[in-house]
Amino acid sequence: ERQEEERVQKEAEAAEEERKRKEHEEYLELKASFQLEEEGFDANQSQEDEQKLLQQFINYIKDKKVVNIDELASHFSLRCADCVCRIKDLQENEQLSGILDERGKFIYISHQEMQSLSKFISTRGRISISELATACTSRNIISLKPQLQNLETISSANIE
């Protein structure tokens, strides 16, 4: 009986080894049938798309001048917190300048407007916030009006 059990066990082990060998051969045949023609295309494409989307994000803010963060997040399918982080990063990288207020709005101020504001303050000396606000609107130092021609271009690009 004992010899019979050993013989059955050896046969089972041999059958298991044969099954594993066949599986490995099938795997090698399948592996050989795959062919890799190009690498990294999707990664490059997605990076280009991401860069294009970031540029659209920047242009949208610049063209709107005063942007509600909720509206911006909705327009670009982002969370509000992600929009705020992205704006702060762009400000740190000097790709965007402006003021992010506590009411959830971002006011874009161009480099030229910053220079005009700096020149005005330097010329006048010490001024109050109300004088500053009046000067910005009456002298057009900082324009809060959107650039409509560019917004139409952005809106049509997002529809495509």
PDB file of C-alpha atoms in Angstrom:
ATOM      1  CA  GLU A   1       0.000   0.000   0.000  1.00  0.00           C
ATOM      2  CA  ARG A   2       2.729   2.383   0.906  1.00  0.00           C
ATOM      3  CA  GLN A   3       4.508   1.826  -2.393  1.00  0.00           C
ATOM      4  CA  GLU A   4       1.243   2.392  -4.217  1.00  0.00           C
ATOM      5  CA  GLU A   5       0.755   5.744  -2.445  1.00  0.00           C
ATOM      6  CA  GLU A   6       4.327   6.817  -3.312  1.00  0.00           C
ATOM      7  CA  ARG A   7       3.823   5.821  -6.945  1.00  0.00           C
ATOM      8  CA  VAL A   8       0.517   7.779  -7.166  1.00  0.00           C
ATOM      9  CA  GLN A   9       2.174  10.794  -5.522  1.00  0.00           C
ATOM     10  CA  LYS A  10       5.120  10.661  -7.958  1.00  0.00           C
ATOM     11  CA  GLU A  11       2.715  10.454 -10.882  1.00  0.00           C
ATOM     12  CA  ALA A  12       0.788  13.449  -9.524  1.00  0.00           C
ATOM     13  CA  GLU A  13       4.022  15.432  -9.127  1.00  0.00           C
ATOM     14  CA  ALA A  14       5.104  14.496 -12.653  1.00  0.00           C
ATOM     15  CA  ALA A  15       1.702  15.530 -14.034  1.00  0.00           C
ATOM     16  CA  GLU A  16       1.916  18.839 -12.143  1.00  0.00           C
ATOM     17  CA  GLU A  17       5.406  19.510 -13.528  1.00  0.00           C
ATOM     18  CA  GLU A  18       4.203  18.681 -17.047  1.00  0.00           C
ATOM     19  CA  ARG A  19       1.215  21.052 -16.646  1.00  0.00           C
ATOM     20  CA  LYS A  20       3.524  23.861 -15.438  1.00  0.00           C
ATOM     21  CA  ARG A  21       5.925  23.253 -18.319  1.00  0.00           C
ATOM     22  CA  LYS A  22       3.068  23.450 -20.865  1.00  0.00           C
ATOM     23  CA  GLU A  23       1.715  26.650 -19.278  1.00  0.00           C
ATOM     24  CA  HIS A  24       5.182  28.193 -19.463  1.00  0.00           C
ATOM     25  CA  GLU A  25       5.539  27.209 -23.132  1.00  0.00           C
ATOM     26  CA  GLU A  26       2.120  28.716 -23.914  1.00  0.00           C
ATOM     27  CA  TYR A  27       3.132  31.892 -22.079  1.00  0.00           C
ATOM     28  CA  LEU A  28       6.361  32.154 -24.099  1.00  0.00           C
ATOM     29  CA  GLU A  29       4.453  31.644 -27.373  1.00  0.00           C
ATOM     30  CA  LEU A  30       1.928  34.328 -26.413  1.00  0.00           C
ATOM     31  CA  LYS A  31       4.696  36.678 -25.316  1.00  0.00           C
ATOM     32  CA  ALA A  32       6.493  36.220 -28.636  1.00  0.00           C
ATOM     33  CA  SER A  33       3.300  37.031 -30.557  1.00  0.00           C
ATOM     34  CA  PHE A  34       3.158  40.565 -29.069  1.00  0.00           C
ATOM     35  CA  GLN A  35       5.042  43.251 -30.895  1.00  0.00           C
ATOM     36  CA  LEU A  36       5.893  46.676 -29.514  1.00  0.00           C
ATOM     37  CA  GLU A  37       6.139  49.268 -32.260  1.00  0.00           C
ATOM     38  CA  GLU A  38       6.179  52.637 -30.421  1.00  0.00           C
ATOM     39  CA  GLU A  39       6.616  53.733 -26.855  1.00  0.00           C
ATOM     40  CA  GLY A  40       5.624  56.796 -24.903  1.00  0.00           C
ATOM     41  CA  PHE A  41       3.242  58.334 -27.440  1.00  0.00           C
ATOM     42  CA  ASP A  42       0.327  58.632 -25.009  1.00  0.00           C
ATOM     43  CA  ALA A  43       2.499  60.202 -22.305  1.00  0.00           C
ATOM     44  CA  ASN A  44       3.751  62.872 -24.696  1.00  0.00           C
ATOM     45  CA  GLN A  45       0.274  63.489 -26.057  1.00  0.00           C
ATOM     46  CA  SER A  46      -1.265  63.861 -22.596  1.00  0.00           C
ATOM     47  CA  GLN A  47       1.525  66.244 -21.568  1.00  0.00           C
ATOM     48  CA  GLU A  48       0.845  68.373 -24.638  1.00  0.00           C
ATOM     49  CA  ASP A  49      -2.892  68.335 -23.886  1.00  0.00           C
ATOM     50  CA  GLU A  50      -2.220  69.290 -20.270  1.00  0.00           C
ATOM     51  CA  GLN A  51      -0.014  72.196 -21.372  1.00  0.00           C
ATOM     52  CA  LYS A  52      -2.680  73.343 -23.836  1.00  0.00           C
ATOM     53  CA  LEU A  53      -5.364  73.176 -21.137  1.00  0.00           C
ATOM     54  CA  LEU A  54      -3.165  75.147 -18.729  1.00  0.00           C
ATOM     55  CA  GLN A  55      -2.689  77.842 -21.381  1.00  0.00           C
ATOM     56  CA  GLN A  56      -6.461  77.959 -21.920  1.00  0.00           C
ATOM     57  CA  PHE A  57      -6.885  78.314 -18.137  1.00  0.00           C
ATOM     58  CA  ILE A  58      -4.452  81.261 -18.063  1.00  0.00           C
ATOM     59  CA  ASN A  59      -5.989  82.930 -21.133  1.00  0.00           C
ATOM     60  CA  TYR A  60      -9.500  82.536 -19.730  1.00  0.00           C
ATOM     61  CA  ILE A  61      -8.494  84.348 -16.530  1.00  0.00           C
ATOM     62  CA  LYS A  62      -6.615  87.070 -18.400  1.00  0.00           C
ATOM     63  CA  ASP A  63      -9.492  87.683 -20.778  1.00  0.00           C
ATOM     64  CA  LYS A  64     -12.255  87.677 -18.137  1.00  0.00           C
ATOM     65  CA  LYS A  65     -10.208  89.922 -15.783  1.00  0.00           C
ATOM     66  CA  VAL A  66     -12.533  89.215 -12.804  1.00  0.00           C
ATOM     67  CA  VAL A  67     -13.239  85.511 -12.376  1.00  0.00           C
ATOM     68  CA  ASN A  68     -15.437  83.791  -9.837  1.00  0.00           C
ATOM     69  CA  ILE A  69     -13.546  80.692  -8.637  1.00  0.00           C
ATOM     70  CA  ASP A  70     -16.720  78.559  -8.694  1.00  0.00           C
ATOM     71  CA  GLU A  71     -17.361  79.554 -12.314  1.00  0.00           C
ATOM     72  CA  LEU A  72     -13.735  78.890 -13.240  1.00  0.00           C
ATOM     73  CA  ALA A  73     -13.826  75.460 -11.588  1.00  0.00           C
ATOM     74  CA  SER A  74     -17.039  74.579 -13.388  1.00  0.00           C
ATOM     75  CA  HIS A  75     -15.722  75.790 -16.738  1.00  0.00           C
ATOM     76  CA  PHE A  76     -12.571  73.631 -16.494  1.00  0.00           C
ATOM     77  CA  SER A  77     -14.181  70.695 -14.630  1.00  0.00           C
ATOM     78  CA  LEU A  78     -12.007  71.202 -11.546  1.00  0.00           C
ATOM     79  CA  ARG A  79     -12.662  71.480  -7.836  1.00  0.00           C
ATOM     80  CA  CYS A  80     -12.599  75.013  -6.402  1.00  0.00           C
ATOM     81  CA  ALA A  81      -9.652  74.129  -4.154  1.00  0.00           C
ATOM     82  CA  ASP A  82      -7.711  72.883  -7.201  1.00  0.00           C
ATOM     83  CA  CYS A  83      -8.405  76.169  -9.020  1.00  0.00           C
ATOM     84  CA  VAL A  84      -7.121  78.183  -6.075  1.00  0.00           C
ATOM     85  CA  CYS A  85      -3.971  76.028  -5.863  1.00  0.00           C
ATOM     86  CA  ARG A  86      -3.406  76.329  -9.614  1.00  0.00           C
ATOM     87  CA  ILE A  87      -3.786  80.133  -9.484  1.00  0.00           C
ATOM     88  CA  LYS A  88      -1.350  80.366  -6.564  1.00  0.00           C
ATOM     89  CA  ASP A  89       1.165  78.175  -8.418  1.00  0.00           C
ATOM     90  CA  LEU A  90       0.835  80.320 -11.537  1.00  0.00           C
ATOM     91  CA  GLN A  91       1.389  83.452  -9.454  1.00  0.00           C
ATOM     92  CA  GLU A  92       4.514  81.927  -7.884  1.00  0.00           C
ATOM     93  CA  ASN A  93       5.818  81.057 -11.359  1.00  0.00           C
ATOM     94  CA  GLU A  94       4.982  84.600 -12.503  1.00  0.00           C
ATOM     95  CA  GLN A  95       2.715  83.329 -15.260  1.00  0.00           C
ATOM     96  CA  LEU A  96      -0.245  85.139 -13.710  1.00  0.00           C
ATOM     97  CA  SER A  97      -0.578  88.172 -11.451  1.00  0.00           C
ATOM     98  CA  GLY A  98      -3.522  89.500  -9.541  1.00  0.00           C
ATOM     99  CA  ILE A  99      -5.504  89.398  -6.345  1.00  0.00           C
ATOM    100  CA  LEU A 100      -7.391  86.449  -4.906  1.00  0.00           C
ATOM    101  CA  ASP A 101     -10.026  87.827  -2.546  1.00  0.00           C
ATOM    102  CA  GLU A 102     -11.895  86.238   0.346  1.00  0.00           C
ATOM    103  CA  ARG A 103     -15.187  86.249  -1.583  1.00  0.00           C
ATOM    104  CA  GLY A 104     -13.933  83.657  -4.056  1.00  0.00           C
ATOM    105  CA  LYS A 105     -12.896  85.927  -6.903  1.00  0.00           C
ATOM    106  CA  PHE A 106      -9.618  86.402  -8.693  1.00  0.00           C
ATOM    107  CA  ILE A 107      -8.837  89.765 -10.254  1.00  0.00           C
ATOM    108  CA  TYR A 108      -6.187  89.570 -12.950  1.00  0.00           C
ATOM    109  CA  ILE A 109      -3.785  92.513 -13.100  1.00  0.00           C
ATOM    110  CA  SER A 110      -1.452  92.632 -16.084  1.00  0.00           C
ATOM    111  CA  HIS A 111       2.206  93.576 -15.849  1.00  0.00           C
ATOM    112  CA  GLN A 112       1.491  96.842 -17.658  1.00  0.00           C
ATOM    113  CA  GLU A 113      -1.297  97.688 -15.201  1.00  0.00           C
ATOM    114  CA  MET A 114       1.046  96.958 -12.284  1.00  0.00           C
ATOM    115  CA  GLN A 115       3.604  99.357 -13.752  1.00  0.00           C
ATOM    116  CA  SER A 116       0.956 102.062 -14.246  1.00  0.00           C
ATOM    117  CA  LEU A 117      -0.217 101.602 -10.679  1.00  0.00           C
ATOM    118  CA  SER A 118       3.352 101.766  -9.386  1.00  0.00           C
ATOM    119  CA  LYS A 119       3.996 104.938 -11.369  1.00  0.00           C
ATOM    120  CA  PHE A 120       0.786 106.545 -10.056  1.00  0.00           C
ATOM    121  CA  ILE A 121       1.634 105.762  -6.427  1.00  0.00           C
ATOM    122  CA  SER A 122       5.213 106.981  -6.891  1.00  0.00           C
ATOM    123  CA  THR A 123       3.984 110.238  -8.411  1.00  0.00           C
ATOM    124  CA  ARG A 124       1.307 110.898  -5.803  1.00  0.00           C
ATOM    125  CA  GLY A 125       3.192 109.601  -2.784  1.00  0.00           C
ATOM    126  CA  ARG A 126       1.155 108.350   0.133  1.00  0.00           C
ATOM    127  CA  ILE A 127      -2.505 107.694  -0.782  1.00  0.00           C
ATOM    128  CA  SER A 128      -5.540 106.105   0.872  1.00  0.00           C
ATOM    129  CA  ILE A 129      -7.251 102.956  -0.351  1.00  0.00           C
ATOM    130  CA  SER A 130     -10.282 104.958  -1.468  1.00  0.00           C
ATOM    131  CA  GLU A 131      -8.058 107.298  -3.520  1.00  0.00           C
ATOM    132  CA  LEU A 132      -6.384 104.244  -5.014  1.00  0.00           C
ATOM    133  CA  ALA A 133      -9.722 102.659  -5.927  1.00  0.00           C
ATOM    134  CA  THR A 134     -10.972 105.898  -7.483  1.00  0.00           C
ATOM    135  CA  ALA A 135      -7.770 106.389  -9.459  1.00  0.00           C
ATOM    136  CA  CYS A 136      -7.825 102.807 -10.754  1.00  0.00           C
ATOM    137  CA  THR A 137     -11.334 103.183 -12.137  1.00  0.00           C
ATOM    138  CA  SER A 138     -11.333 106.831 -13.265  1.00  0.00           C
ATOM    139  CA  ARG A 139      -7.869 106.829 -14.823  1.00  0.00           C
ATOM    140  CA  ASN A 140      -8.181 103.294 -16.218  1.00  0.00           C
ATOM    141  CA  ILE A 141      -5.031 102.193 -14.430  1.00  0.00           C
ATOM    142  CA  ILE A 142      -6.619  98.787 -13.885  1.00  0.00           C
ATOM    143  CA  SER A 143      -9.379  97.708 -16.234  1.00  0.00           C
ATOM    144  CA  LEU A 144     -11.933  95.257 -14.859  1.00  0.00           C
ATOM    145  CA  LYS A 145     -13.732  94.823 -18.178  1.00  0.00           C
ATOM    146  CA  PRO A 146     -13.348  91.474 -19.936  1.00  0.00           C
ATOM    147  CA  GLN A 147     -11.737  91.307 -23.335  1.00  0.00           C
ATOM    148  CA  LEU A 148     -14.778  90.036 -25.243  1.00  0.00           C
ATOM    149  CA  GLN A 149     -13.086  89.152 -28.529  1.00  0.00           C
ATOM    150  CA  ASN A 150     -10.766  86.695 -26.746  1.00  0.00           C
ATOM    151  CA  LEU A 151     -13.577  85.195 -24.652  1.00  0.00           C
ATOM    152  CA  GLU A 152     -15.501  84.282 -27.810  1.00  0.00           C
ATOM    153  CA  THR A 153     -12.433  82.432 -29.090  1.00  0.00           C
ATOM    154  CA  ILE A 154     -12.050  80.525 -25.822  1.00  0.00           C
ATOM    155  CA  SER A 155     -15.746  79.619 -25.665  1.00  0.00           C
ATOM    156  CA  SER A 156     -15.712  78.261 -29.222  1.00  0.00           C
ATOM    157  CA  ALA A 157     -12.512  76.285 -28.542  1.00  0.00           C
ATOM    158  CA  ASN A 158     -14.112  74.546 -25.557  1.00  0.00           C
ATOM    159  CA  ILE A 159     -17.178  73.565 -27.599  1.00  0.00           C
ATOM    160  CA  GLU A 160     -15.084  71.580 -30.116  1.00  0.00           C
TER     161      GLU A 160
END
